[in-house]
XYZ file of C-alpha atoms in Angstrom:
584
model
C 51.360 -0.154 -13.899
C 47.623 -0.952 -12.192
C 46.552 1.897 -14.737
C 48.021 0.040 -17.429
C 47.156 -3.502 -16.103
C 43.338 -2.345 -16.344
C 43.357 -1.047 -19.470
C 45.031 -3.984 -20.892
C 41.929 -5.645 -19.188
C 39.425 -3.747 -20.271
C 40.684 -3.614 -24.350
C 40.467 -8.003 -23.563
C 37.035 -7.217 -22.775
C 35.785 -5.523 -24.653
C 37.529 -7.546 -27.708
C 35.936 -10.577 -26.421
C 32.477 -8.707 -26.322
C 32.572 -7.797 -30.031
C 33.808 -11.075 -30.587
C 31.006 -13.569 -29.114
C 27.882 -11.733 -31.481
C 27.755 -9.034 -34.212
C 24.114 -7.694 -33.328
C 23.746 -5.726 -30.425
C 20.409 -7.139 -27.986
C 17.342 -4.492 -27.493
C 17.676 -2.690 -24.482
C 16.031 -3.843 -21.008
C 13.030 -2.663 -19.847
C 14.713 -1.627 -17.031
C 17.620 1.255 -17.567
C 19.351 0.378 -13.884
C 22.554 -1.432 -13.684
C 23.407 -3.789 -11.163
C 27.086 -3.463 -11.309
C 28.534 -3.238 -8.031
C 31.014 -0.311 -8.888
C 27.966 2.066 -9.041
C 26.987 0.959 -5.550
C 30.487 0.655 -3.984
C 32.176 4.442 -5.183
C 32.150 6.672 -2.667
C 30.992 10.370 -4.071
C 30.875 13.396 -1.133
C 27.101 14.302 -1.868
C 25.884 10.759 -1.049
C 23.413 10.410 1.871
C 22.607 6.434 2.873
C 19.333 5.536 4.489
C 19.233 2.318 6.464
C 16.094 0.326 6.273
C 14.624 -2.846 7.510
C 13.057 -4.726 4.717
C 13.288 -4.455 0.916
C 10.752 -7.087 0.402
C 8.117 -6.878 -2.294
C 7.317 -4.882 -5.787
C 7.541 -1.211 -5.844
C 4.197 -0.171 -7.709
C 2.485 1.947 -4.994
C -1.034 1.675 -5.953
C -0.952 -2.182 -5.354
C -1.752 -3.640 -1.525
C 0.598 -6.340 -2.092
C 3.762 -3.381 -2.769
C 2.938 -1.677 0.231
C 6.057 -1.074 2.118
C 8.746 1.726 2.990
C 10.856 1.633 -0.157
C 7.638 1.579 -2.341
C 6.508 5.002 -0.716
C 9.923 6.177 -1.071
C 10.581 5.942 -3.934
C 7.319 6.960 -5.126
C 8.002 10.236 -3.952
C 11.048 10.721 -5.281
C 10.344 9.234 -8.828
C 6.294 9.548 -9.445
C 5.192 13.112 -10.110
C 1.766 13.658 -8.906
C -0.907 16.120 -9.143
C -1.800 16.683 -5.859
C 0.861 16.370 -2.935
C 0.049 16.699 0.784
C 0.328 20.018 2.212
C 1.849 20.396 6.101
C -1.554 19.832 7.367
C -2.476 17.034 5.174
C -4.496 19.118 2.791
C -3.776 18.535 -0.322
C -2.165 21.536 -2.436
C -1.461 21.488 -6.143
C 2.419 20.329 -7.170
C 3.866 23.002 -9.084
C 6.361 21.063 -10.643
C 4.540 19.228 -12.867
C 1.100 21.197 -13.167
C 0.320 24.992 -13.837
C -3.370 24.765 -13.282
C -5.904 21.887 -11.758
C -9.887 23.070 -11.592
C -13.581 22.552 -11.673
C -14.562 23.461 -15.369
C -18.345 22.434 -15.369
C -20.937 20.655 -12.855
C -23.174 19.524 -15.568
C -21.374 16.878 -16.068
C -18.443 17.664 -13.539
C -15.500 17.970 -15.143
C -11.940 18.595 -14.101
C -9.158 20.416 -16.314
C -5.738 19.359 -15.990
C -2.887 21.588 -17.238
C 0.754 19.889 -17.620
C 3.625 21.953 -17.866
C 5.482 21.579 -20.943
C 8.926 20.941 -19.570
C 8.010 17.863 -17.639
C 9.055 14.518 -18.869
C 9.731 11.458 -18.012
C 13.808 10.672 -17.725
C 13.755 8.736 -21.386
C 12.436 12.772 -22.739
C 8.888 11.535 -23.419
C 6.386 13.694 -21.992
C 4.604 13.284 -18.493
C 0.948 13.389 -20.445
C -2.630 12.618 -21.047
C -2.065 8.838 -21.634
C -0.300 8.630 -18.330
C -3.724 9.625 -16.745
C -5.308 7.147 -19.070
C -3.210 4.605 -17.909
C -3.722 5.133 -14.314
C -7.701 5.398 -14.335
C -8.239 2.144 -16.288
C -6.002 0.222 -14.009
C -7.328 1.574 -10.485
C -11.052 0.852 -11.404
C -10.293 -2.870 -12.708
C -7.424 -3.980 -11.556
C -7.978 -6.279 -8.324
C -6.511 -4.690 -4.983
C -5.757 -1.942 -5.231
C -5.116 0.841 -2.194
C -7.980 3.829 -3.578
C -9.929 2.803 -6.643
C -13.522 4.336 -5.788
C -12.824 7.745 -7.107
C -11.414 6.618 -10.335
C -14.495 4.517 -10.932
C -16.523 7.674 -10.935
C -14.255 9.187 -14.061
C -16.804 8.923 -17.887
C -13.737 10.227 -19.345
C -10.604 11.056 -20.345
C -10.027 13.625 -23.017
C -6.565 14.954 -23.984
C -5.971 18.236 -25.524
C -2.733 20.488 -26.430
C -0.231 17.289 -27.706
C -1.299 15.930 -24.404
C -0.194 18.023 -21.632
C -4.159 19.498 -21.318
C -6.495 16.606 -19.845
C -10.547 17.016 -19.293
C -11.685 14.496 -17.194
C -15.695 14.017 -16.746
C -17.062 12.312 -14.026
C -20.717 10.570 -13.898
C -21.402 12.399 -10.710
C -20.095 15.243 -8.426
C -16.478 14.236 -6.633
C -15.350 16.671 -4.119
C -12.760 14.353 -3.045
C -11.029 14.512 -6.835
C -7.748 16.684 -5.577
C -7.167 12.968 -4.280
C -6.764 11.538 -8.169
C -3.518 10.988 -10.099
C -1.010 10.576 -7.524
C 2.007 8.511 -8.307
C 1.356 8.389 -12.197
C 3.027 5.479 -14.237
C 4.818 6.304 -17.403
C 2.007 4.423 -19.565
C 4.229 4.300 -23.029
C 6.605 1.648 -21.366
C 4.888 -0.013 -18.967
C 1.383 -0.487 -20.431
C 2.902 -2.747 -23.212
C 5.791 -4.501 -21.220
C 5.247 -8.037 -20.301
C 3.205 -8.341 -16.990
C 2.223 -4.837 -17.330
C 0.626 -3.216 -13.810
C 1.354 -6.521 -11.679
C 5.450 -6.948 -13.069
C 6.495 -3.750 -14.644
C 7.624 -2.291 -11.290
C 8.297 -5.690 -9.468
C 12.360 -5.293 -9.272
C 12.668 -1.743 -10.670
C 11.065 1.690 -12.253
C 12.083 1.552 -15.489
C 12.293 5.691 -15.798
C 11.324 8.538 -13.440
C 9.684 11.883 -13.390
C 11.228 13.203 -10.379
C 14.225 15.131 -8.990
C 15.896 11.411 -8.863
C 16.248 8.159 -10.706
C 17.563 4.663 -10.204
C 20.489 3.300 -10.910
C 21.527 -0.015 -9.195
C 19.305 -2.213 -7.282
C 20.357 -5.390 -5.244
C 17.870 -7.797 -3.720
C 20.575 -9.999 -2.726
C 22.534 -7.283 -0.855
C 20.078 -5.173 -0.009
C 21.041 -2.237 -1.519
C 19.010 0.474 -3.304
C 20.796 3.163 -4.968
C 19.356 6.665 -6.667
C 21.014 9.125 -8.190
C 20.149 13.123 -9.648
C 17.846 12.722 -12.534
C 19.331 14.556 -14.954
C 16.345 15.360 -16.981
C 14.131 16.608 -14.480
C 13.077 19.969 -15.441
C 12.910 21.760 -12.245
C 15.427 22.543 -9.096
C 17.518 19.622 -8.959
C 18.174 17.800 -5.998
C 21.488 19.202 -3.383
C 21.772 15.446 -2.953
C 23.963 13.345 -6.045
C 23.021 10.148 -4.352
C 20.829 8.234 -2.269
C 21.571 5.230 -1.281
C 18.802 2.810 0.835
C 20.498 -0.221 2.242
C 18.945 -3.013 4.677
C 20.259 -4.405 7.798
C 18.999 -5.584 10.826
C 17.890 -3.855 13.800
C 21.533 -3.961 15.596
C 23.313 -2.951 12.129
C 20.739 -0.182 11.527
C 22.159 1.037 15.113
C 25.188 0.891 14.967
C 25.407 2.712 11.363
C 23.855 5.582 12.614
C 26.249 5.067 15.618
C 29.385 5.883 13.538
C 27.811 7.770 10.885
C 27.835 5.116 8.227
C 24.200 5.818 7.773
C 23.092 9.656 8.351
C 19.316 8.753 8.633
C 17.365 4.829 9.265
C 13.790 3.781 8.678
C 12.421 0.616 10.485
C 9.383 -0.675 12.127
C 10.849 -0.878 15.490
C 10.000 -2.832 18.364
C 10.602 -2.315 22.124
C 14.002 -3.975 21.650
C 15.009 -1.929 18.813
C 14.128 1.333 20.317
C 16.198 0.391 23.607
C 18.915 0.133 21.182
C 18.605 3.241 19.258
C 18.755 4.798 23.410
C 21.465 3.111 24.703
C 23.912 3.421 21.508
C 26.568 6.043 22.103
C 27.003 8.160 18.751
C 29.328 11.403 18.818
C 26.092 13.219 18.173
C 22.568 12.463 19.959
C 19.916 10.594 17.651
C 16.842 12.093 16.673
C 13.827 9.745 17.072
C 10.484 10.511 15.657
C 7.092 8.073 15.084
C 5.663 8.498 11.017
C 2.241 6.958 11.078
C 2.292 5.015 8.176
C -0.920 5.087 5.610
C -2.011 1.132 6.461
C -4.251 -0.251 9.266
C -4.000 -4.269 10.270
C -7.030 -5.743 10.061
C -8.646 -9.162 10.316
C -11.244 -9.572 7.757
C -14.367 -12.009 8.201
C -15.261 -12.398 4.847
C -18.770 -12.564 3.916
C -18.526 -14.135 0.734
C -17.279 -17.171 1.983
C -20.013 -20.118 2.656
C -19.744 -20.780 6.192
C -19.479 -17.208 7.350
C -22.182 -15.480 4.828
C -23.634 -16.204 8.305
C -23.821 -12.870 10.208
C -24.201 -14.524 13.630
C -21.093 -17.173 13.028
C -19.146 -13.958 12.008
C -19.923 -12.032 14.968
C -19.236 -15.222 17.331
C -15.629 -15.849 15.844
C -15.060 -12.304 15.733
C -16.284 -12.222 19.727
C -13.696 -15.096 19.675
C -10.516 -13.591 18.755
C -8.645 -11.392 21.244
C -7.940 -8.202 19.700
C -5.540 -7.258 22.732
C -3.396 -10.044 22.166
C -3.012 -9.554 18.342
C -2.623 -5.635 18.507
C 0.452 -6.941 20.734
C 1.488 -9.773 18.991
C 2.110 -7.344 15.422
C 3.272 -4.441 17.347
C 5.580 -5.993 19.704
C 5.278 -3.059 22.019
C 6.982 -0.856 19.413
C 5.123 3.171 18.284
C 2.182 1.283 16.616
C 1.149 0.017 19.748
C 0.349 3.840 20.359
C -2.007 3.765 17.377
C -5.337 1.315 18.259
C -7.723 1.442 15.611
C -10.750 1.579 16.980
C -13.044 2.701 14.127
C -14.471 0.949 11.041
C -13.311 3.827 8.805
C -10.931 6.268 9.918
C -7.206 5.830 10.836
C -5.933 6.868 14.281
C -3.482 9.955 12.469
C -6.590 11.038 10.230
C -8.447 14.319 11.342
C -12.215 13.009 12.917
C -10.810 10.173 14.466
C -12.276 8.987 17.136
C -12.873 5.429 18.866
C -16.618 3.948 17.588
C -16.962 0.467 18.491
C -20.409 0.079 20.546
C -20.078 -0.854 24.328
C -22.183 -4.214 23.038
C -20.338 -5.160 20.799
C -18.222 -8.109 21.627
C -15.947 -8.181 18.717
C -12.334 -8.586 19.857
C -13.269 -9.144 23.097
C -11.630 -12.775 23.083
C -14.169 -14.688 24.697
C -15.335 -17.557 22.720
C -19.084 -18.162 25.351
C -20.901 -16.757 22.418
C -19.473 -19.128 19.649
C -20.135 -21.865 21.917
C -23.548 -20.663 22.984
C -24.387 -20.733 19.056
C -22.514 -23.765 17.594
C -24.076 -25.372 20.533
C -27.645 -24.240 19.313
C -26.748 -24.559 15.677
C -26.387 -28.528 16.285
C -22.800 -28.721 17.029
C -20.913 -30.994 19.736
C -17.979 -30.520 21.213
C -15.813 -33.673 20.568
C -12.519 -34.212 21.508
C -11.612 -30.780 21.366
C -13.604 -29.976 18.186
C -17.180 -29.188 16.493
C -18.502 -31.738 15.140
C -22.215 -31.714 13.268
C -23.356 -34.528 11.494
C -19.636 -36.232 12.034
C -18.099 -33.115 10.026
C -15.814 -30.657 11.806
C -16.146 -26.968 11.640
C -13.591 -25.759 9.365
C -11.898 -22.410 8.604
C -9.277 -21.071 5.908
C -7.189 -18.087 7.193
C -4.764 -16.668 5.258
C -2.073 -14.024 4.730
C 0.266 -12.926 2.802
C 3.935 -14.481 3.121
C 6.834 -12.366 4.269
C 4.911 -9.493 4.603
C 4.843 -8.180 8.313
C 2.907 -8.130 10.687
C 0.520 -9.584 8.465
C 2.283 -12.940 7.920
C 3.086 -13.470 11.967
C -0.687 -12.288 12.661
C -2.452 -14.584 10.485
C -0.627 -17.700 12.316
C -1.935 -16.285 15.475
C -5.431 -16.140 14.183
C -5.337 -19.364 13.115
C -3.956 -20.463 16.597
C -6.465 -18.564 19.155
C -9.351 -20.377 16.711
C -7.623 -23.456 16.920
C -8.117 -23.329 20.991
C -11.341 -22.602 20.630
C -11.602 -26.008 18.822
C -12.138 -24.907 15.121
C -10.141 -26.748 12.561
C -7.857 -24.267 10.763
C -6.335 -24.326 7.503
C -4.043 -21.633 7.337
C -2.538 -20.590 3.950
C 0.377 -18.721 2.790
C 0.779 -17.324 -0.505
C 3.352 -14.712 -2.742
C 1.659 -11.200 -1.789
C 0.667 -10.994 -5.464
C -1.428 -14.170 -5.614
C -2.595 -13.366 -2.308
C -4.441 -10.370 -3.691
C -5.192 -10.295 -7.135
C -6.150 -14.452 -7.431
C -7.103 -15.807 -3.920
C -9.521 -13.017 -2.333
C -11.076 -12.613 -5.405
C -12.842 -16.065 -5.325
C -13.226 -18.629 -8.515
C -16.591 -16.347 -9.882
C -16.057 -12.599 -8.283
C -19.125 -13.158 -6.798
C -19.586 -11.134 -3.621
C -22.078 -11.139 -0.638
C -25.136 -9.851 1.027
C -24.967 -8.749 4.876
C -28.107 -11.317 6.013
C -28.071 -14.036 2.955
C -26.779 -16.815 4.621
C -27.512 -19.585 1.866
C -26.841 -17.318 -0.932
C -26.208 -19.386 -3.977
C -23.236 -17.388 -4.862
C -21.793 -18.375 -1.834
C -22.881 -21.854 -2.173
C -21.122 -21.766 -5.766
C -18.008 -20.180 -4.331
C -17.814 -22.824 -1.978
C -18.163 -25.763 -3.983
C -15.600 -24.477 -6.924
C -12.838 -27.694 -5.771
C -10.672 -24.803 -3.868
C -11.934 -24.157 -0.423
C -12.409 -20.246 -0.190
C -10.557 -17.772 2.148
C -12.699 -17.484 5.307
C -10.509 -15.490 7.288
C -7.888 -12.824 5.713
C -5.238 -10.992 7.369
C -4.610 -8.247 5.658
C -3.855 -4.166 5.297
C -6.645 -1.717 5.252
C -5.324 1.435 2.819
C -5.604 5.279 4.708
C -6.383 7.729 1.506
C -6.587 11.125 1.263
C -10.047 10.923 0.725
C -11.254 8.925 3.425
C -15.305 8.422 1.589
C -13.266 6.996 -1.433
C -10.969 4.459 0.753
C -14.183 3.355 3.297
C -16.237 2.577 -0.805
C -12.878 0.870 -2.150
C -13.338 -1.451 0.488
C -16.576 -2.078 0.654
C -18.543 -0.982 -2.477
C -20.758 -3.145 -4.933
C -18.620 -3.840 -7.798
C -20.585 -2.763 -11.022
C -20.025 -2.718 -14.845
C -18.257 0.242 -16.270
C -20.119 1.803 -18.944
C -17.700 1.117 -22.053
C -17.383 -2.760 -20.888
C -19.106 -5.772 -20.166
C -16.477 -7.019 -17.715
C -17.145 -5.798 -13.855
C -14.760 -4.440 -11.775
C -12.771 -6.134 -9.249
C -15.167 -7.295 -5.901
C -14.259 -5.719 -2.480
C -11.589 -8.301 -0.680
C -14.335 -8.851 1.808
C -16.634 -10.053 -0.986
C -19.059 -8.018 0.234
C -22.032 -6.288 -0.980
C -25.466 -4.360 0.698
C -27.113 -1.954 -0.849
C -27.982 0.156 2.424
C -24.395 0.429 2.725
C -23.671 1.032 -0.670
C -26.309 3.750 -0.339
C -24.310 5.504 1.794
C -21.218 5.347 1.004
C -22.080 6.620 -2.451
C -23.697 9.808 -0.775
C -20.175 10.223 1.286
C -18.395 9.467 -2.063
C -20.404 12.228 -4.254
C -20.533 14.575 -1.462
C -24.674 14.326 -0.778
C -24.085 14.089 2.528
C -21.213 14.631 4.550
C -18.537 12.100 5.300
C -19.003 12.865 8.557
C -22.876 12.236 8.638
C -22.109 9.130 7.172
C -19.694 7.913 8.979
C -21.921 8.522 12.201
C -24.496 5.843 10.610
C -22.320 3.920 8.955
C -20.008 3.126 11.916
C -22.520 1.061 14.178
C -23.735 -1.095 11.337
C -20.171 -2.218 9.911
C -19.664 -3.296 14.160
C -22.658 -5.155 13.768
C -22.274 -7.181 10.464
C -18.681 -8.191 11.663
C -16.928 -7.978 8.548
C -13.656 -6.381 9.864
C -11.602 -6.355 12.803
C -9.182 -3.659 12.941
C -5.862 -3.881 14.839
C -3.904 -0.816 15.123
C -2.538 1.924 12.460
C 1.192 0.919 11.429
C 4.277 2.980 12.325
C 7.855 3.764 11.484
C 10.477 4.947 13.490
C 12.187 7.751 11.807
C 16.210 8.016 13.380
C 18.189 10.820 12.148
C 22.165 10.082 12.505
C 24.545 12.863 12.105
C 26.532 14.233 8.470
C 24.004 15.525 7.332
C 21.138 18.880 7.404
C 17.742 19.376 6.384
C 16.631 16.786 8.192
C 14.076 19.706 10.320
C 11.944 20.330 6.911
C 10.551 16.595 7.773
C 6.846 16.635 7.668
C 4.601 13.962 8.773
C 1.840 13.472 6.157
C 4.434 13.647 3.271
C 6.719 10.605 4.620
C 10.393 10.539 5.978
C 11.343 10.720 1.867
C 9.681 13.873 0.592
C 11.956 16.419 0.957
C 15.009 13.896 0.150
C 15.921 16.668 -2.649
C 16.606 19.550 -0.276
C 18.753 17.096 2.319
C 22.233 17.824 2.158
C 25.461 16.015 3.045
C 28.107 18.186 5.366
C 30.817 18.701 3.771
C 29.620 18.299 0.381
């Protein structure tokens, strides 16, 4: 009878469907359904991975995406060139390329060769006009994580129906196994409405991976993948995978009684005392994964007030580092991970700690701003600075609901506050936060020692106050010369264009730094040359403090094996396909 009962239901339905229009509406951008039946069947090849957030877009070139479902599901639906090797060297991915090499030096040029069996899960190819796509967004688009090695690319020249690519550079790149990572299937998205910034807000509209998407759930917090079954090589042990967000105690007690075989959080003290005490039939397995993002405060240059290389280095002596490393970390793994160098993260090979013993940034002591506000022609008046009957006044900003970054940027704003500063602090969508506000009105950018530069003067008298102060991530790439002139390169005009590309988020611009970071970039000099003389000036000008490298907590539950293949520079997600469910 229930059989009977539903189909009587679903012939009314589907009556009622034909009934209320005779043409049928275009299809979605998007191919995944939300219908909760997907998500609720239960299927014995289904492994669920508990996570703490789902907040955000999942395009993983873009700072304001950055997150732990973003760089799953990257690797699980983005093919890329290049993937890192077990020691973080980068070895060529045989599943979607048969050869990548140096073909000339004069100019240098790279040849690309696509095998002809991978597509994208619609059946178009995976081809040249994905690499297209990739290289003109990354060197104009506005903040985005590693866009100096793309700027070096002349071009692009497909071959073979498109699965051969030439690329040219203007100069020498050594660092160019670090190019095409996470490519973008460029014959949907490039024309779809909001493009690079909405295509991938909610979604991926197809894949070119061992998996694909099916259902996804803001509301409930529910992610769910499935075996792409147009992906051309092994396919995946695992039918399903199914990311789902809880809260610290629910993450627990999932991988308590096996509801969830593995979890992925940012844990803090609390939560790790949790995942120790719980009681599961089998012992958790707890392991840190750095993750590739350092917190950092940026003074930005190309504001008005602190174009001023003095008044940068007396609020950065102002702000105690100690406090906000354990303020965003809240005593959790990242608190193991200090940044203590301009360029490198804590996990990258070279690291070491660089700040000068003079230097006084961090150092929460606010006798130097008052020694120079003092000096400037400032007076302290009830509890603020006060020249000419005008307060000192800062705008520090972050993105909202984006952690740490949200809680750290109120704490900014609070430890200036006490030292009598009048703070404006702004919150914004991550999105607007990037790609509109640190831009600035004109894109103009700054000069290390020009404290009245007009630009700056322009900037600041647009009817928006500027963004002094930024909390914000710093991006770890695998070329660390390409990440260090991302962030604080000249912008310039690309040859075939009179538009230039997007400023640095610190707005700033000197050309004995650009010097050098363009002989780390082309390989002149060695990064680590550069970095040696490069290092004690960025301490000096004040332009960023960095906080600590980020962390996730990595908890394997029980049900499950291949778990062990986990490899640290590849993410908790990269071998996904070779996990398999017991039992199944």
């Amino acid at each position: 009878m229930r059989r009977a009962r539903r189909r009587a239901l679903l012939v009314s339905a589907l009556v009622i469907a034909v009934l209320a229009g005779c043409t049928t509406p275009p299809p979605p951008l998007v191919a995944p359904s939300d219908a909760p039946d997907i998500i609720e069947e239960e299927i014995p090849s289904e492994i669920v991975v508990g996570i703490d957030s789902l907040a955000g877009g999942f395009n993983p070139h873009r700072l304001a995406d950055l997150s732990v479902p973003t760089t799953a599901l990257a690797s699980l639906m983005l093919p890329s060139v290049f993937r890192p090797g077990p020691d973080g060297t980068p070895r060529l991915d045989t599943t979607l390329m048969t050869r990548a090499e140096v073909v000339g030096t004069a100019p240098f040029t790279v040849r690309y060769d696509i095998r002809a069996d991978a597509s994208w899960s619609d059946g178009a190819p995976i081809a040249a006009e994905d690499f297209v796509y990739l290289w003109e967004q990354m060197r104009s688009e506005p903040a985005v994580v590693d866009a100096a090695g793309y700027r070096l690319i002349e071009d692009i020249t497909p071959g073979d129906g498109g699965k051969t690519v030439e690329v040219v550079f203007t100069e020498p790149y050594p660092g160019w196994r670090s190019l095409f990572s996470h490519l973008l299937p460029a014959h949907l998205i490039k024309d779809a409405p909001g493009g690079w910034q909405r295509a991938l807000a909610q979604r991926y509209p197809l894949s070119g991976g061992p998996f694909t998407m099916v259902a996804f759930d803001r509301g409930r917090g529910e992610i769910v993948l499935e075996r792409n079954d147009r992906y051309w090589e092994q396919p995946s042990d695992v039918l399903r995978l199914v990311l789902r967000q809880n809260s610290h105690p629910g993450l627990t007690d999932s991988l308590a009684t096996g509801d969830n075989q593995i979890a992925v959080l940012t844990a803090d003290a609390v939560a790790l005392n949790m995942i120790d005490e719980a009681e599961p039939t089998e012992p958790l397995v707890t392991r840190t994964l750095p993750r590739p993002e350092i917190a950092q405060v940026l003074l930005r240059p190309s504001s008005q007030t602190l174009a001023d290389v003095e008044l940068r280095r007396a609020i950065g002596a102002t702000l105690d580092r100690e406090a906000l490393i354990a303020i965003g970390t809240r005593s959790g793994p990242a608190s193991d991970l200090p940044a203590e160098s301009q360029l490198l993260a804590p996990s990258e090979p070279g690291y070491s700690a660089t700040q000068p013993s003079g230097s006084r940034l961090g150092a929460g002591n606010s006798a130097e701003l008052y020694g120079l506000l003092t000096a400037a022609g400032y007076e302290r008046e009830d509890e603020q600075w006060l020249r000419d009957g005008e307060p000192l006044r800062l705008v520090v900003a972050g993105p909202a609901d984006q952690e740490p970054y949200t809680s750290l940027a109120g704490h900014v704003a609070r430890q200036l506050r006490e030292a009598g500063i009048e703070i404006e602090l702004r919150e914004s969508d991550p999105g607007e936060f990037y790609d509109e506000m640190l831009q600035g009105d004109d894109g103009t950018v700054s000069s290390p020692d020009d404290e009245t530069d007009d630009a700056s003067e322009e900037n600041g008298d647009s009817g928006s106050a500027p963004v002094d102060i930024a909390v914000l991530p710093m991006g770890v790439a695998a070329d660390p010369a390409a990440a260090a002139a991302t962030r604080l390169a000249c912008p310039v005009a690309a040859d075939d264009t009179d538009a230039e590309q997007a400023a640095n988020l610190a707005g700033y611009c000197a050309e004995d730094v650009d010097e050098l970071l363009n002989e780390a970039l082309t390989g002149k000099v060695p990064f680590a040359e550069v970095r040696d003389e490069l290092e004690p000036i960025l301490w000096d000008r004040a332009i960023s403090l960095p906080l600590f490298q980020l962390a996730d907590t990595v908890v394997f539950g029980s049900g499950m094996s291949g778990a062990d293949t986990w490899r640290p520079y590849l993410g908790p997600f990269a071998d996904a396909p070779s996990w398999q469910r017991d039992g199944s």
